[in-house]
Amino acid sequence: AEGWGAGAGGSSHPATPSPQSPAARSDRADPARASDDDEERADRGLMERAVVRVVTPGTVVEPALLNDRQNSYLVAAIVEGNRAGLAYVDVTTGEFAACQIDERSGQEALQRELARLAPVEVLVPGPDHRRRRDPRGGDGDDPLSLPVAARLSPYDAWHFDLETARDALHQHFEVEALDGFGCQGLPLAIRAAGAVLQYVSETQPAARLQLTSLRTYSTAAMMTLDPATRRNLELTRTARGNTEKGSLLWVLDRTQTAMGGRLLRTWINQPLLDLAKLQARQQAVAEFVEDALRRRLAMELLAKVPDLERLINRVGQRIATPRDLLALAAGLRRVGELRGALAGDDLAPEARIAWLAQRLDPVEGASELVGQAIVPDPPTTFAEGGVIRPGFSSELDQLKESSRHAREWIASLETTERERTGIRNLKVGYNRVFGYYLEVSNANRAMVPAHYIRKQTLVGAERYITPDLKEYESIVLNAQEKIAELETAIFRQVGEQIAASGERIRATAQASALVDVFAALAEVAVRQGYVRPSLDEGTRLEIHGGRHPVVECARPEEAFVANDVSLATDSTQIVLLTGPNMAGKSTYLRMTALIVLMAQIGSFVPAREATIGLVDRIFTRIGAQDDLSAGQSTFLLEMLETAHLLSQGTPRSLLILDEVGRGTSTYDGMAIAQAVIEYVHNHPKLGARTLFATHYHELTELEHVLPRVRNYRMDVLEEGDRVVFLHRVVPGGADRSYGIHVARLAGIPRAVTRRAEEILRDLEQGKRGRAGRRTGRGEPADGVTQLALFAELHPVVEEVRHLDVLALSPLEALTKLFELQERAREKGAAF
Ligand code: ADP
């Protein structure tokens, strides 16, 4: 136990009164004390017991158990039909927010929120022990599966009842209505918020004090990212190694403080759709890019700013130690310097840096108070005294002075009494029964002064006390305890005073985090040569000289080949990118998604120039080959995901489809790929900007039939039988897959690749025989286009030709597809 009033052998903790330890007392009072522990234990008495805290993953506040660059979220989630409610708390920072999800598929939106927040613990309505109505769970709520590794804690369902939850919130915030928090009319948000509040109150009562307000938010203001897309884009962790190194966060995180680190992570996980907000962020980054001196200075000062947010939270929870207060005060002084370094007459009044500087309130009163009250290097417990600075409390100073005086008086007693009485071997001693005594051997008994009071007779000596000795003794014995008590009380008072400035300090912490993130984004922008993208609400996407932010950093020794991207809903809606494996298709697709995402957190981007019409949602679909371990057939999984994805896009979405259809046989795969492209192209509501990468070069035919499809390919250089990948995206379609070349690159034995070349030659000749009249053009027929290529390959195609794809629901499409596949297999011989 550390913190106010705690400490080994210290005085009582506010919540866990523990008796004063006599051992500790006599230990210090007398160097020559007899040790007689059994005797001491007897007067300890009963310890008062109460549960002061239940430790769960979501309520941990111990710095050693926390990742300081990551929020520690405790979430409560409730699902009702299509709707869902979610609330989260970070007990280490006091953040408390709630939202209600009213989307068509609330479950899924909830999963997305969970993936974004990556909570450590999730509360869900559990068996109702109080009402015992449904032993299995809440009121028929669907069970929740978590997209993240968090502890799922069932919490009695009645906590989620609207009335109970609302009452809890009313009581906590001391309000009559929740209008001020923006959650009126959002019953599921209220139920989740009330539940999480009750849980915190039960497990971590002190933390409840820190939840000073509730923010209601809407997921509609954020870019939608499903859990798979987060993984695919490797925003904060790599997909394979699950390490931060190699993620986007790893590239961008040049923040100096833990607060800034947490904020940047939050931003990366939550790109915005609000143009004005984004432009304000860009402006701040731009100013730091241009003003290298201020940026450097800010970063240097920030490096010395501790985690003010968690520190003030500890103060508010009454668990701060003297060292925490010192760190807080030192941090606030740094913030004062930072404010000075940022502000200046040279800044335009509308400069974002000036705006930020204004928000860096150093709360001088707080740091001064700590400086006056607490010694620079305090002991870790209060038991010894010495935490409070001399001069801060005259009561304490007097107490210490009289204790010191009494101690000195006893220490010199032997000498003074020997001189006074002439008894040369007079001794001052201490025992547990009588306390301090004067001991005179029998030989000198006659010389003992009259005022000595005899206390004990030993074999060769007598022991005495005097009234003075007893008085000083009691001062010495009680002083230690009193000093510890008084220091604790003073410290607590100081803490209360600092806690009273909690809101101001919290605001300062948030402003420091902002400065930190802006300076960091500017630093990366300068070092990596990023530009400020131009943002608008249109549906274009133009990138000139774009680079993949992570690949270029991960392999600085290899020059990264910059590429352009040009998409627009009404002209180049779909880019069909072909090229051999390993040519750089995936890198190009991810680069585009990451540049958009970076732009929508307010960052500069790795490009020469970029214009980005804000994207409401990034979908990624990456060929399912690696998902075998999930247990579902990759084909089924892929179809489910793709169908689902296609049903949710809007003209402002960005689709990143990489090797869709790879999870099955070639013709199946190609058919799926083509169907998907047609759907995206022809769907009247979809119209999403799309990058589609495939090694099925046959699909390039689609450019001729679908007006908004453009072919691009990865440029390769052929030198004899060698292929060099140039990683350059150029107009036009690839005409073959080079798969065998790649196999050779990968070290497959020469004999195997040579044989494969033979087979390929045979196959290609055979195919040309069958599909010789490839027209390259087909007419769109009731929204479905058909390529001659497939028409001649299989009778099942006949049926596909007449299928009204747009009239099918994703599930019907899937069922149909299975049926078609079955039939295709039956007639497999025809192939
Ligand atoms: P594909 O998706 O076509 O199979 P990848 O995108 O996986 O190919 O890229 C293959 C390799 O080429 C990767 O190791 C990647 O680092 C490298 N690469 C891709 N694009 C570029 C580029 N523009 N400049 C330099 N190296 C690149």
PDB file of C-alpha atoms in Angstrom, residues 233 541-549 551 560-567 572 575-578 583-595 654 656-658 690-693 710-714 727-731:
ATOM      1  CA  LEU A 233      -3.978  -1.881 -42.654  1.00  0.00           C
ATOM      2  CA  LEU A 541      -8.860  10.836 -54.930  1.00  0.00           C
ATOM      3  CA  GLU A 542      -5.675  12.088 -56.562  1.00  0.00           C
ATOM      4  CA  ILE A 543      -2.281  11.193 -55.271  1.00  0.00           C
ATOM      5  CA  HIS A 544       0.899  12.154 -57.065  1.00  0.00           C
ATOM      6  CA  GLY A 545       4.126  10.496 -56.131  1.00  0.00           C
ATOM      7  CA  GLY A 546       2.560   8.500 -53.294  1.00  0.00           C
ATOM      8  CA  ARG A 547       4.637   6.228 -51.077  1.00  0.00           C
ATOM      9  CA  HIS A 548       3.760   3.546 -48.580  1.00  0.00           C
ATOM     10  CA  PRO A 549       4.534   5.187 -45.213  1.00  0.00           C
ATOM     11  CA  VAL A 551       7.404   0.167 -46.279  1.00  0.00           C
ATOM     12  CA  PHE A 560      10.711   3.133 -52.683  1.00  0.00           C
ATOM     13  CA  VAL A 561       9.139   3.681 -56.087  1.00  0.00           C
ATOM     14  CA  ALA A 562       6.530   6.432 -55.846  1.00  0.00           C
ATOM     15  CA  ASN A 563       3.230   5.944 -57.655  1.00  0.00           C
ATOM     16  CA  ASP A 564       0.186   7.957 -58.621  1.00  0.00           C
ATOM     17  CA  VAL A 565      -3.410   7.189 -57.767  1.00  0.00           C
ATOM     18  CA  SER A 566      -6.324   8.693 -59.598  1.00  0.00           C
ATOM     19  CA  LEU A 567      -9.854   7.739 -58.699  1.00  0.00           C
ATOM     20  CA  THR A 572     -12.314   6.380 -62.900  1.00  0.00           C
ATOM     21  CA  VAL A 575      -8.902   0.787 -61.010  1.00  0.00           C
ATOM     22  CA  LEU A 576      -8.197  -2.763 -61.995  1.00  0.00           C
ATOM     23  CA  LEU A 577      -4.610  -3.403 -61.164  1.00  0.00           C
ATOM     24  CA  THR A 578      -3.019  -6.459 -62.691  1.00  0.00           C
ATOM     25  CA  ALA A 583       5.105  -6.941 -58.211  1.00  0.00           C
ATOM     26  CA  GLY A 584       3.814  -4.515 -55.625  1.00  0.00           C
ATOM     27  CA  LYS A 585       0.030  -4.592 -56.010  1.00  0.00           C
ATOM     28  CA  SER A 586      -0.783  -5.015 -52.338  1.00  0.00           C
ATOM     29  CA  THR A 587       1.690  -2.349 -51.410  1.00  0.00           C
ATOM     30  CA  TYR A 588       0.037   0.072 -53.806  1.00  0.00           C
ATOM     31  CA  LEU A 589      -3.437  -0.681 -52.464  1.00  0.00           C
ATOM     32  CA  ARG A 590      -2.423  -0.324 -48.851  1.00  0.00           C
ATOM     33  CA  MET A 591      -0.466   2.799 -49.612  1.00  0.00           C
ATOM     34  CA  THR A 592      -3.628   4.393 -50.960  1.00  0.00           C
ATOM     35  CA  ALA A 593      -5.696   3.373 -47.953  1.00  0.00           C
ATOM     36  CA  LEU A 594      -3.041   4.568 -45.519  1.00  0.00           C
ATOM     37  CA  ILE A 595      -2.612   7.909 -47.224  1.00  0.00           C
ATOM     38  CA  LEU A 654     -13.048   3.455 -50.548  1.00  0.00           C
ATOM     39  CA  ILE A 656      -9.571  -1.967 -51.398  1.00  0.00           C
ATOM     40  CA  LEU A 657      -9.966  -5.408 -52.905  1.00  0.00           C
ATOM     41  CA  ASP A 658      -6.842  -7.468 -53.116  1.00  0.00           C
ATOM     42  CA  THR A 690     -12.315   1.046 -55.773  1.00  0.00           C
ATOM     43  CA  LEU A 691      -8.873  -0.391 -56.216  1.00  0.00           C
ATOM     44  CA  PHE A 692      -9.012  -3.973 -57.335  1.00  0.00           C
ATOM     45  CA  ALA A 693      -5.819  -5.939 -57.581  1.00  0.00           C
ATOM     46  CA  ARG A 710      -9.527   1.568 -65.893  1.00  0.00           C
ATOM     47  CA  ASN A 711      -6.750  -0.918 -66.278  1.00  0.00           C
ATOM     48  CA  TYR A 712      -3.414  -0.394 -64.659  1.00  0.00           C
ATOM     49  CA  ARG A 713      -0.595  -2.824 -64.314  1.00  0.00           C
ATOM     50  CA  MET A 714       2.607  -3.243 -62.425  1.00  0.00           C
ATOM     51  CA  HIS A 727       7.111  -1.522 -58.721  1.00  0.00           C
ATOM     52  CA  ARG A 728       5.761   1.124 -61.048  1.00  0.00           C
ATOM     53  CA  VAL A 729       2.046   1.423 -61.730  1.00  0.00           C
ATOM     54  CA  VAL A 730       1.389   2.213 -65.388  1.00  0.00           C
ATOM     55  CA  PRO A 731      -1.774   2.381 -67.516  1.00  0.00           C
TER      56      PRO A 731
END
